[in-house]
Amino acid sequence: MEYDFGLTAQDYAKHRAGFPDEFFDRVFADGIVKPNASLLDLGTGTGTLARGFAARGCSVIGMDISAQLLEQAKDLSLQQGLGVEFRLGKAEETGLPDEAFDVVSAGQCWHWFDRPRAAQEVKRLLKPSGTVLIAHFDWLPLPGNVVDRTERLIQAYNPKWYERFGNKNGSYPDWFSDLREAGFEDVTSFSFDMDVPYTAEAWRGRIRASAGVGGSLSVEEVMRFDSELKQLLEGMQQAQAESEARVRFALFVPHCVFVIHARKSKPNN
């Protein structure tokens, strides 16, 4: 199945908020990324990682294959007063010079790449002792929660998406092998969970901006899906309003931040 996030670029820019401050706090506190680093962000999309790193002092290039997403990235960068350079290009063949970057990052996108080729390209681009950083920020489906029920609705419209991407737990063990087999050293990971608040409207926008909906369904299918999701959320809100327990509404959506990073070895003396 083919996916095209350019089809949903506006929802992507508005409703996919990107990685939280807690992610950036951790990678800088741990010294994985330094404020003055030269950094390339692959699969940058609307530039959420690129802008986050630039706002914290890095010199950043963001690269993506979607011209529509890059236009959104440029607009958002200008709105924030950030000097990020955005380029059209592929992660597996960037056309950038050897050993040009302290850090190469990839957020929400490593699974879209030809991973062995991308790992070799990252290695070529990094300076000796440079860092590759791969990160994901995933919603977590738990029995009966809003994610689980939303994913089941996506499954009805797009079973191929669900077969590949549904019911995930936020962990990506195969990526360790990707980096080790490419010759990276000190492969390390961390993860943490957090709740992300959404309004019903924002959650609908976030789902429209996903690969399984706006990135692959027809316009008519997206409209029908969105109408059904709206009804589902209204039902959940009504059920809570009638609950004596008065528990908080399920749009505090559980997420997992997953990060794996590694170091390019220095050449032998």
PDB file of C-alpha atoms in Angstrom:
ATOM      1  CA  MET A   1       0.000   0.000   0.000  1.00  0.00           C
ATOM      2  CA  GLU A   2       1.253   3.489  -0.865  1.00  0.00           C
ATOM      3  CA  TYR A   3       1.129   6.340   1.628  1.00  0.00           C
ATOM      4  CA  ASP A   4       1.423  10.047   0.843  1.00  0.00           C
ATOM      5  CA  PHE A   5       1.476  12.477   3.757  1.00  0.00           C
ATOM      6  CA  GLY A   6       1.395  15.339   1.280  1.00  0.00           C
ATOM      7  CA  LEU A   7      -2.312  14.557   0.883  1.00  0.00           C
ATOM      8  CA  THR A   8      -2.887  15.583   4.479  1.00  0.00           C
ATOM      9  CA  ALA A   9      -0.224  18.280   4.869  1.00  0.00           C
ATOM     10  CA  GLN A  10      -2.503  20.894   6.456  1.00  0.00           C
ATOM     11  CA  ASP A  11      -3.895  18.534   9.092  1.00  0.00           C
ATOM     12  CA  TYR A  12      -0.360  17.220   9.616  1.00  0.00           C
ATOM     13  CA  ALA A  13       0.975  20.707  10.339  1.00  0.00           C
ATOM     14  CA  LYS A  14      -1.945  21.706  12.570  1.00  0.00           C
ATOM     15  CA  HIS A  15      -2.665  18.557  14.544  1.00  0.00           C
ATOM     16  CA  ARG A  16       0.572  16.538  14.711  1.00  0.00           C
ATOM     17  CA  ALA A  17       2.234  18.568  17.425  1.00  0.00           C
ATOM     18  CA  GLY A  18       5.433  16.551  17.408  1.00  0.00           C
ATOM     19  CA  PHE A  19       7.757  15.495  20.174  1.00  0.00           C
ATOM     20  CA  PRO A  20       7.171  16.932  23.652  1.00  0.00           C
ATOM     21  CA  ASP A  21       9.541  19.162  25.605  1.00  0.00           C
ATOM     22  CA  GLU A  22      10.358  16.187  27.818  1.00  0.00           C
ATOM     23  CA  PHE A  23      12.019  14.480  24.841  1.00  0.00           C
ATOM     24  CA  PHE A  24      14.273  17.442  24.106  1.00  0.00           C
ATOM     25  CA  ASP A  25      15.057  17.941  27.800  1.00  0.00           C
ATOM     26  CA  ARG A  26      16.238  14.348  28.024  1.00  0.00           C
ATOM     27  CA  VAL A  27      18.428  14.226  24.921  1.00  0.00           C
ATOM     28  CA  PHE A  28      20.175  17.469  25.840  1.00  0.00           C
ATOM     29  CA  ALA A  29      20.546  16.572  29.530  1.00  0.00           C
ATOM     30  CA  ASP A  30      22.091  13.228  28.576  1.00  0.00           C
ATOM     31  CA  GLY A  31      24.503  14.875  26.131  1.00  0.00           C
ATOM     32  CA  ILE A  32      23.089  12.967  23.155  1.00  0.00           C
ATOM     33  CA  VAL A  33      22.653  16.296  21.371  1.00  0.00           C
ATOM     34  CA  LYS A  34      24.569  19.472  22.242  1.00  0.00           C
ATOM     35  CA  PRO A  35      23.182  22.993  21.734  1.00  0.00           C
ATOM     36  CA  ASN A  36      25.749  23.945  19.059  1.00  0.00           C
ATOM     37  CA  ALA A  37      25.509  20.689  17.084  1.00  0.00           C
ATOM     38  CA  SER A  38      25.277  20.576  13.302  1.00  0.00           C
ATOM     39  CA  LEU A  39      22.240  18.383  12.752  1.00  0.00           C
ATOM     40  CA  LEU A  40      20.436  16.776   9.815  1.00  0.00           C
ATOM     41  CA  ASP A  41      16.838  15.706  10.409  1.00  0.00           C
ATOM     42  CA  LEU A  42      15.757  13.015   7.948  1.00  0.00           C
ATOM     43  CA  GLY A  43      12.090  12.479   7.111  1.00  0.00           C
ATOM     44  CA  THR A  44      11.506  15.842   8.727  1.00  0.00           C
ATOM     45  CA  GLY A  45       7.849  16.154   7.657  1.00  0.00           C
ATOM     46  CA  THR A  46       6.594  19.490   8.949  1.00  0.00           C
ATOM     47  CA  GLY A  47       9.862  19.941  10.805  1.00  0.00           C
ATOM     48  CA  THR A  48       8.827  19.216  14.367  1.00  0.00           C
ATOM     49  CA  LEU A  49      12.197  17.721  15.338  1.00  0.00           C
ATOM     50  CA  ALA A  50      14.164  20.131  13.170  1.00  0.00           C
ATOM     51  CA  ARG A  51      12.466  23.155  14.713  1.00  0.00           C
ATOM     52  CA  GLY A  52      12.793  21.760  18.216  1.00  0.00           C
ATOM     53  CA  PHE A  53      16.524  21.300  17.833  1.00  0.00           C
ATOM     54  CA  ALA A  54      16.990  24.669  16.127  1.00  0.00           C
ATOM     55  CA  ALA A  55      15.116  26.418  18.936  1.00  0.00           C
ATOM     56  CA  ARG A  56      17.672  24.941  21.336  1.00  0.00           C
ATOM     57  CA  GLY A  57      20.712  26.219  19.496  1.00  0.00           C
ATOM     58  CA  CYS A  58      21.507  23.591  16.846  1.00  0.00           C
ATOM     59  CA  SER A  59      22.333  24.369  13.220  1.00  0.00           C
ATOM     60  CA  VAL A  60      19.729  22.283  11.383  1.00  0.00           C
ATOM     61  CA  ILE A  61      18.893  21.003   7.922  1.00  0.00           C
ATOM     62  CA  GLY A  62      15.565  19.194   7.538  1.00  0.00           C
ATOM     63  CA  MET A  63      15.067  16.798   4.617  1.00  0.00           C
ATOM     64  CA  ASP A  64      11.948  15.072   3.301  1.00  0.00           C
ATOM     65  CA  ILE A  65      10.585  13.582   0.066  1.00  0.00           C
ATOM     66  CA  SER A  66       7.303  15.535   0.314  1.00  0.00           C
ATOM     67  CA  ALA A  67       7.340  19.052  -1.106  1.00  0.00           C
ATOM     68  CA  GLN A  68       3.923  19.735   0.476  1.00  0.00           C
ATOM     69  CA  LEU A  69       5.172  18.884   3.971  1.00  0.00           C
ATOM     70  CA  LEU A  70       8.315  20.953   3.462  1.00  0.00           C
ATOM     71  CA  GLU A  71       6.197  23.991   2.568  1.00  0.00           C
ATOM     72  CA  GLN A  72       4.378  23.592   5.874  1.00  0.00           C
ATOM     73  CA  ALA A  73       7.732  23.135   7.634  1.00  0.00           C
ATOM     74  CA  LYS A  74       9.104  26.353   6.133  1.00  0.00           C
ATOM     75  CA  ASP A  75       6.022  28.344   7.139  1.00  0.00           C
ATOM     76  CA  LEU A  76       6.103  27.032  10.712  1.00  0.00           C
ATOM     77  CA  SER A  77       9.833  27.718  10.974  1.00  0.00           C
ATOM     78  CA  LEU A  78       9.360  31.314   9.811  1.00  0.00           C
ATOM     79  CA  GLN A  79       6.510  31.799  12.280  1.00  0.00           C
ATOM     80  CA  GLN A  80       8.860  30.743  15.084  1.00  0.00           C
ATOM     81  CA  GLY A  81      11.709  32.911  13.798  1.00  0.00           C
ATOM     82  CA  LEU A  82      13.974  29.897  13.233  1.00  0.00           C
ATOM     83  CA  GLY A  83      16.625  29.595  10.536  1.00  0.00           C
ATOM     84  CA  VAL A  84      16.136  25.951   9.596  1.00  0.00           C
ATOM     85  CA  GLU A  85      17.162  25.005   6.070  1.00  0.00           C
ATOM     86  CA  PHE A  86      14.742  22.572   4.428  1.00  0.00           C
ATOM     87  CA  ARG A  87      15.673  20.413   1.447  1.00  0.00           C
ATOM     88  CA  LEU A  88      13.862  17.935  -0.748  1.00  0.00           C
ATOM     89  CA  GLY A  89      15.636  14.583  -0.675  1.00  0.00           C
ATOM     90  CA  LYS A  90      15.707  10.911   0.293  1.00  0.00           C
ATOM     91  CA  ALA A  91      17.112   9.484   3.504  1.00  0.00           C
ATOM     92  CA  GLU A  92      18.918   6.746   1.591  1.00  0.00           C
ATOM     93  CA  GLU A  93      20.603   9.150  -0.857  1.00  0.00           C
ATOM     94  CA  THR A  94      20.793  12.678   0.513  1.00  0.00           C
ATOM     95  CA  GLY A  95      23.421  14.106  -1.819  1.00  0.00           C
ATOM     96  CA  LEU A  96      25.067  15.842   1.151  1.00  0.00           C
ATOM     97  CA  PRO A  97      28.837  15.712   1.796  1.00  0.00           C
ATOM     98  CA  ASP A  98      30.695  13.109   3.853  1.00  0.00           C
ATOM     99  CA  GLU A  99      31.203  13.677   7.588  1.00  0.00           C
ATOM    100  CA  ALA A 100      29.198  16.911   7.617  1.00  0.00           C
ATOM    101  CA  PHE A 101      27.092  16.496  10.776  1.00  0.00           C
ATOM    102  CA  ASP A 102      27.462  15.961  14.503  1.00  0.00           C
ATOM    103  CA  VAL A 103      23.989  14.416  14.698  1.00  0.00           C
ATOM    104  CA  VAL A 104      21.588  12.819  12.217  1.00  0.00           C
ATOM    105  CA  SER A 105      18.061  12.399  13.568  1.00  0.00           C
ATOM    106  CA  ALA A 106      14.955  10.639  12.307  1.00  0.00           C
ATOM    107  CA  GLY A 107      11.623  11.087  14.073  1.00  0.00           C
ATOM    108  CA  GLN A 108       8.446   9.112  13.274  1.00  0.00           C
ATOM    109  CA  CYS A 109       9.941   7.937  10.001  1.00  0.00           C
ATOM    110  CA  TRP A 110      12.639   5.244  10.273  1.00  0.00           C
ATOM    111  CA  HIS A 111      10.119   2.529   9.371  1.00  0.00           C
ATOM    112  CA  TRP A 112       9.378   4.269   6.061  1.00  0.00           C
ATOM    113  CA  PHE A 113      12.994   4.065   4.890  1.00  0.00           C
ATOM    114  CA  ASP A 114      15.019   1.303   3.266  1.00  0.00           C
ATOM    115  CA  ARG A 115      16.565   0.897   6.691  1.00  0.00           C
ATOM    116  CA  PRO A 116      19.906  -0.780   5.842  1.00  0.00           C
ATOM    117  CA  ARG A 117      20.609   1.806   3.134  1.00  0.00           C
ATOM    118  CA  ALA A 118      19.519   4.672   5.363  1.00  0.00           C
ATOM    119  CA  ALA A 119      21.788   3.461   8.181  1.00  0.00           C
ATOM    120  CA  GLN A 120      24.781   3.383   5.825  1.00  0.00           C
ATOM    121  CA  GLU A 121      23.952   6.850   4.511  1.00  0.00           C
ATOM    122  CA  VAL A 122      23.694   8.189   8.067  1.00  0.00           C
ATOM    123  CA  LYS A 123      27.070   6.683   8.870  1.00  0.00           C
ATOM    124  CA  ARG A 124      28.610   8.386   5.829  1.00  0.00           C
ATOM    125  CA  LEU A 125      27.133  11.749   6.800  1.00  0.00           C
ATOM    126  CA  LEU A 126      28.284  11.714  10.427  1.00  0.00           C
ATOM    127  CA  LYS A 127      31.566  13.062  11.679  1.00  0.00           C
ATOM    128  CA  PRO A 128      33.743  10.585  13.606  1.00  0.00           C
ATOM    129  CA  SER A 129      32.064   9.987  16.987  1.00  0.00           C
ATOM    130  CA  GLY A 130      28.898  11.589  15.617  1.00  0.00           C
ATOM    131  CA  THR A 131      25.489  10.463  16.828  1.00  0.00           C
ATOM    132  CA  VAL A 132      22.517   8.881  15.099  1.00  0.00           C
ATOM    133  CA  LEU A 133      19.236   9.454  16.951  1.00  0.00           C
ATOM    134  CA  ILE A 134      16.037   7.647  15.977  1.00  0.00           C
ATOM    135  CA  ALA A 135      12.860   8.499  17.850  1.00  0.00           C
ATOM    136  CA  HIS A 136       9.180   7.657  17.877  1.00  0.00           C
ATOM    137  CA  PHE A 137       6.256   9.226  19.706  1.00  0.00           C
ATOM    138  CA  ASP A 138       3.411   6.737  19.529  1.00  0.00           C
ATOM    139  CA  TRP A 139      -0.106   6.606  20.875  1.00  0.00           C
ATOM    140  CA  LEU A 140      -0.784   3.489  22.944  1.00  0.00           C
ATOM    141  CA  PRO A 141      -3.878   1.352  22.384  1.00  0.00           C
ATOM    142  CA  LEU A 142      -5.105  -0.123  25.644  1.00  0.00           C
ATOM    143  CA  PRO A 143      -8.279  -2.231  25.902  1.00  0.00           C
ATOM    144  CA  GLY A 144     -11.291   0.012  25.354  1.00  0.00           C
ATOM    145  CA  ASN A 145      -9.427   3.331  25.388  1.00  0.00           C
ATOM    146  CA  VAL A 146      -9.848   6.014  22.732  1.00  0.00           C
ATOM    147  CA  VAL A 147      -6.795   4.801  20.802  1.00  0.00           C
ATOM    148  CA  ASP A 148      -8.011   1.209  20.723  1.00  0.00           C
ATOM    149  CA  ARG A 149     -11.464   2.224  19.548  1.00  0.00           C
ATOM    150  CA  THR A 150     -10.033   4.627  16.975  1.00  0.00           C
ATOM    151  CA  GLU A 151      -7.681   1.986  15.602  1.00  0.00           C
ATOM    152  CA  ARG A 152     -10.570  -0.455  15.260  1.00  0.00           C
ATOM    153  CA  LEU A 153     -12.381   2.130  13.183  1.00  0.00           C
ATOM    154  CA  ILE A 154      -9.300   2.606  11.001  1.00  0.00           C
ATOM    155  CA  GLN A 155      -9.122  -1.182  10.628  1.00  0.00           C
ATOM    156  CA  ALA A 156     -12.634  -1.199   9.157  1.00  0.00           C
ATOM    157  CA  TYR A 157     -11.573   1.300   6.486  1.00  0.00           C
ATOM    158  CA  ASN A 158      -7.964   0.280   6.013  1.00  0.00           C
ATOM    159  CA  PRO A 159      -7.170  -3.274   7.194  1.00  0.00           C
ATOM    160  CA  LYS A 160      -3.738  -3.254   5.536  1.00  0.00           C
ATOM    161  CA  TRP A 161      -2.696  -0.295   7.675  1.00  0.00           C
ATOM    162  CA  TYR A 162      -3.927  -2.019  10.825  1.00  0.00           C
ATOM    163  CA  GLU A 163      -2.117  -5.224   9.951  1.00  0.00           C
ATOM    164  CA  ARG A 164       1.187  -3.364   9.746  1.00  0.00           C
ATOM    165  CA  PHE A 165       0.815  -0.515  12.225  1.00  0.00           C
ATOM    166  CA  GLY A 166      -2.082  -1.246  14.554  1.00  0.00           C
ATOM    167  CA  ASN A 167      -1.958  -2.357  18.196  1.00  0.00           C
ATOM    168  CA  LYS A 168       1.683  -1.356  18.755  1.00  0.00           C
ATOM    169  CA  ASN A 169       3.378  -0.991  22.147  1.00  0.00           C
ATOM    170  CA  GLY A 170       5.781   1.851  21.340  1.00  0.00           C
ATOM    171  CA  SER A 171       8.959  -0.265  21.171  1.00  0.00           C
ATOM    172  CA  TYR A 172      11.094  -1.034  18.088  1.00  0.00           C
ATOM    173  CA  PRO A 173      13.638  -3.782  18.819  1.00  0.00           C
ATOM    174  CA  ASP A 174      14.571  -4.310  15.146  1.00  0.00           C
ATOM    175  CA  TRP A 175      16.234  -0.921  15.040  1.00  0.00           C
ATOM    176  CA  PHE A 176      19.021  -2.116  17.325  1.00  0.00           C
ATOM    177  CA  SER A 177      20.066  -4.539  14.602  1.00  0.00           C
ATOM    178  CA  ASP A 178      19.835  -1.814  11.954  1.00  0.00           C
ATOM    179  CA  LEU A 179      22.458   0.260  13.732  1.00  0.00           C
ATOM    180  CA  ARG A 180      24.698  -2.561  14.899  1.00  0.00           C
ATOM    181  CA  GLU A 181      24.821  -4.146  11.449  1.00  0.00           C
ATOM    182  CA  ALA A 182      25.777  -0.766   9.973  1.00  0.00           C
ATOM    183  CA  GLY A 183      28.751  -0.637  12.323  1.00  0.00           C
ATOM    184  CA  PHE A 184      27.556   1.855  14.920  1.00  0.00           C
ATOM    185  CA  GLU A 185      28.800   1.556  18.485  1.00  0.00           C
ATOM    186  CA  ASP A 186      27.321   2.173  21.946  1.00  0.00           C
ATOM    187  CA  VAL A 187      23.777   1.466  20.795  1.00  0.00           C
ATOM    188  CA  THR A 188      21.527   2.678  23.613  1.00  0.00           C
ATOM    189  CA  SER A 189      17.831   3.309  24.103  1.00  0.00           C
ATOM    190  CA  PHE A 190      15.359   4.774  26.538  1.00  0.00           C
ATOM    191  CA  SER A 191      11.616   5.242  26.648  1.00  0.00           C
ATOM    192  CA  PHE A 192       8.977   6.850  28.822  1.00  0.00           C
ATOM    193  CA  ASP A 193       5.202   7.112  28.842  1.00  0.00           C
ATOM    194  CA  MET A 194       3.110  10.235  29.112  1.00  0.00           C
ATOM    195  CA  ASP A 195      -0.484  11.354  28.597  1.00  0.00           C
ATOM    196  CA  VAL A 196      -1.202  13.911  25.874  1.00  0.00           C
ATOM    197  CA  PRO A 197      -4.408  15.970  26.137  1.00  0.00           C
ATOM    198  CA  TYR A 198      -6.568  16.339  23.028  1.00  0.00           C
ATOM    199  CA  THR A 199      -9.867  17.987  22.335  1.00  0.00           C
ATOM    200  CA  ALA A 200     -12.246  15.864  20.286  1.00  0.00           C
ATOM    201  CA  GLU A 201     -11.641  18.112  17.285  1.00  0.00           C
ATOM    202  CA  ALA A 202      -7.860  17.896  17.653  1.00  0.00           C
ATOM    203  CA  TRP A 203      -7.949  14.094  17.951  1.00  0.00           C
ATOM    204  CA  ARG A 204      -9.988  13.881  14.771  1.00  0.00           C
ATOM    205  CA  GLY A 205      -7.423  16.099  13.046  1.00  0.00           C
ATOM    206  CA  ARG A 206      -4.571  14.004  14.387  1.00  0.00           C
ATOM    207  CA  ILE A 207      -6.168  10.843  13.014  1.00  0.00           C
ATOM    208  CA  ARG A 208      -6.925  12.429   9.650  1.00  0.00           C
ATOM    209  CA  ALA A 209      -3.196  13.238   9.489  1.00  0.00           C
ATOM    210  CA  SER A 210      -2.199   9.610  10.018  1.00  0.00           C
ATOM    211  CA  ALA A 211      -0.967   7.237   7.339  1.00  0.00           C
ATOM    212  CA  GLY A 212      -3.978   4.986   7.755  1.00  0.00           C
ATOM    213  CA  VAL A 213      -6.495   7.737   7.043  1.00  0.00           C
ATOM    214  CA  GLY A 214      -5.474  10.967   5.279  1.00  0.00           C
ATOM    215  CA  GLY A 215      -2.251   9.492   3.961  1.00  0.00           C
ATOM    216  CA  SER A 216      -3.903   6.648   2.057  1.00  0.00           C
ATOM    217  CA  LEU A 217      -7.707   6.872   1.857  1.00  0.00           C
ATOM    218  CA  SER A 218      -9.680   8.795  -0.770  1.00  0.00           C
ATOM    219  CA  VAL A 219     -11.176  12.174   0.094  1.00  0.00           C
ATOM    220  CA  GLU A 220     -14.634  10.611   0.288  1.00  0.00           C
ATOM    221  CA  GLU A 221     -13.420   7.820   2.571  1.00  0.00           C
ATOM    222  CA  VAL A 222     -11.693  10.315   4.851  1.00  0.00           C
ATOM    223  CA  MET A 223     -14.922  12.297   5.167  1.00  0.00           C
ATOM    224  CA  ARG A 224     -16.952   9.199   6.027  1.00  0.00           C
ATOM    225  CA  PHE A 225     -14.318   8.018   8.474  1.00  0.00           C
ATOM    226  CA  ASP A 226     -14.139  11.409  10.172  1.00  0.00           C
ATOM    227  CA  SER A 227     -17.923  11.472  10.576  1.00  0.00           C
ATOM    228  CA  GLU A 228     -17.863   8.051  12.240  1.00  0.00           C
ATOM    229  CA  LEU A 229     -15.007   9.064  14.521  1.00  0.00           C
ATOM    230  CA  LYS A 230     -16.923  12.194  15.507  1.00  0.00           C
ATOM    231  CA  GLN A 231     -19.903  10.037  16.487  1.00  0.00           C
ATOM    232  CA  LEU A 232     -17.641   7.653  18.418  1.00  0.00           C
ATOM    233  CA  LEU A 233     -16.121  10.515  20.423  1.00  0.00           C
ATOM    234  CA  GLU A 234     -19.504  12.064  21.116  1.00  0.00           C
ATOM    235  CA  GLY A 235     -20.666   8.698  22.457  1.00  0.00           C
ATOM    236  CA  MET A 236     -17.643   8.434  24.723  1.00  0.00           C
ATOM    237  CA  GLN A 237     -18.214  11.948  26.041  1.00  0.00           C
ATOM    238  CA  GLN A 238     -21.883  11.231  26.708  1.00  0.00           C
ATOM    239  CA  ALA A 239     -21.029   7.995  28.516  1.00  0.00           C
ATOM    240  CA  GLN A 240     -18.646   9.847  30.770  1.00  0.00           C
ATOM    241  CA  ALA A 241     -21.138  12.595  31.482  1.00  0.00           C
ATOM    242  CA  GLU A 242     -23.562   9.932  32.681  1.00  0.00           C
ATOM    243  CA  SER A 243     -20.959   8.151  34.788  1.00  0.00           C
ATOM    244  CA  GLU A 244     -21.220   8.563  38.538  1.00  0.00           C
ATOM    245  CA  ALA A 245     -17.464   8.078  38.804  1.00  0.00           C
ATOM    246  CA  ARG A 246     -16.872  11.270  36.811  1.00  0.00           C
ATOM    247  CA  VAL A 247     -13.496  10.017  35.635  1.00  0.00           C
ATOM    248  CA  ARG A 248     -11.584  12.259  33.254  1.00  0.00           C
ATOM    249  CA  PHE A 249     -12.497  11.952  29.609  1.00  0.00           C
ATOM    250  CA  ALA A 250     -10.463   9.411  27.620  1.00  0.00           C
ATOM    251  CA  LEU A 251      -8.853  12.085  25.422  1.00  0.00           C
ATOM    252  CA  PHE A 252      -5.914  12.199  27.752  1.00  0.00           C
ATOM    253  CA  VAL A 253      -4.234   9.916  25.259  1.00  0.00           C
ATOM    254  CA  PRO A 254      -1.428   7.639  26.508  1.00  0.00           C
ATOM    255  CA  HIS A 255       1.767   7.875  24.450  1.00  0.00           C
ATOM    256  CA  CYS A 256       5.246   6.384  24.530  1.00  0.00           C
ATOM    257  CA  VAL A 257       8.438   8.235  23.620  1.00  0.00           C
ATOM    258  CA  PHE A 258      10.990   5.733  22.314  1.00  0.00           C
ATOM    259  CA  VAL A 259      14.572   6.742  21.492  1.00  0.00           C
ATOM    260  CA  ILE A 260      17.518   4.754  20.211  1.00  0.00           C
ATOM    261  CA  HIS A 261      20.884   6.383  19.639  1.00  0.00           C
ATOM    262  CA  ALA A 262      24.374   5.229  18.728  1.00  0.00           C
ATOM    263  CA  ARG A 263      27.844   6.537  17.927  1.00  0.00           C
ATOM    264  CA  LYS A 264      29.907   6.397  14.764  1.00  0.00           C
ATOM    265  CA  SER A 265      33.315   4.993  15.608  1.00  0.00           C
ATOM    266  CA  LYS A 266      36.495   6.995  15.135  1.00  0.00           C
ATOM    267  CA  PRO A 267      38.893   5.783  12.431  1.00  0.00           C
ATOM    268  CA  ASN A 268      41.754   3.617  13.628  1.00  0.00           C
ATOM    269  CA  ASN A 269      44.985   5.480  14.228  1.00  0.00           C
TER     270      ASN A 269
END
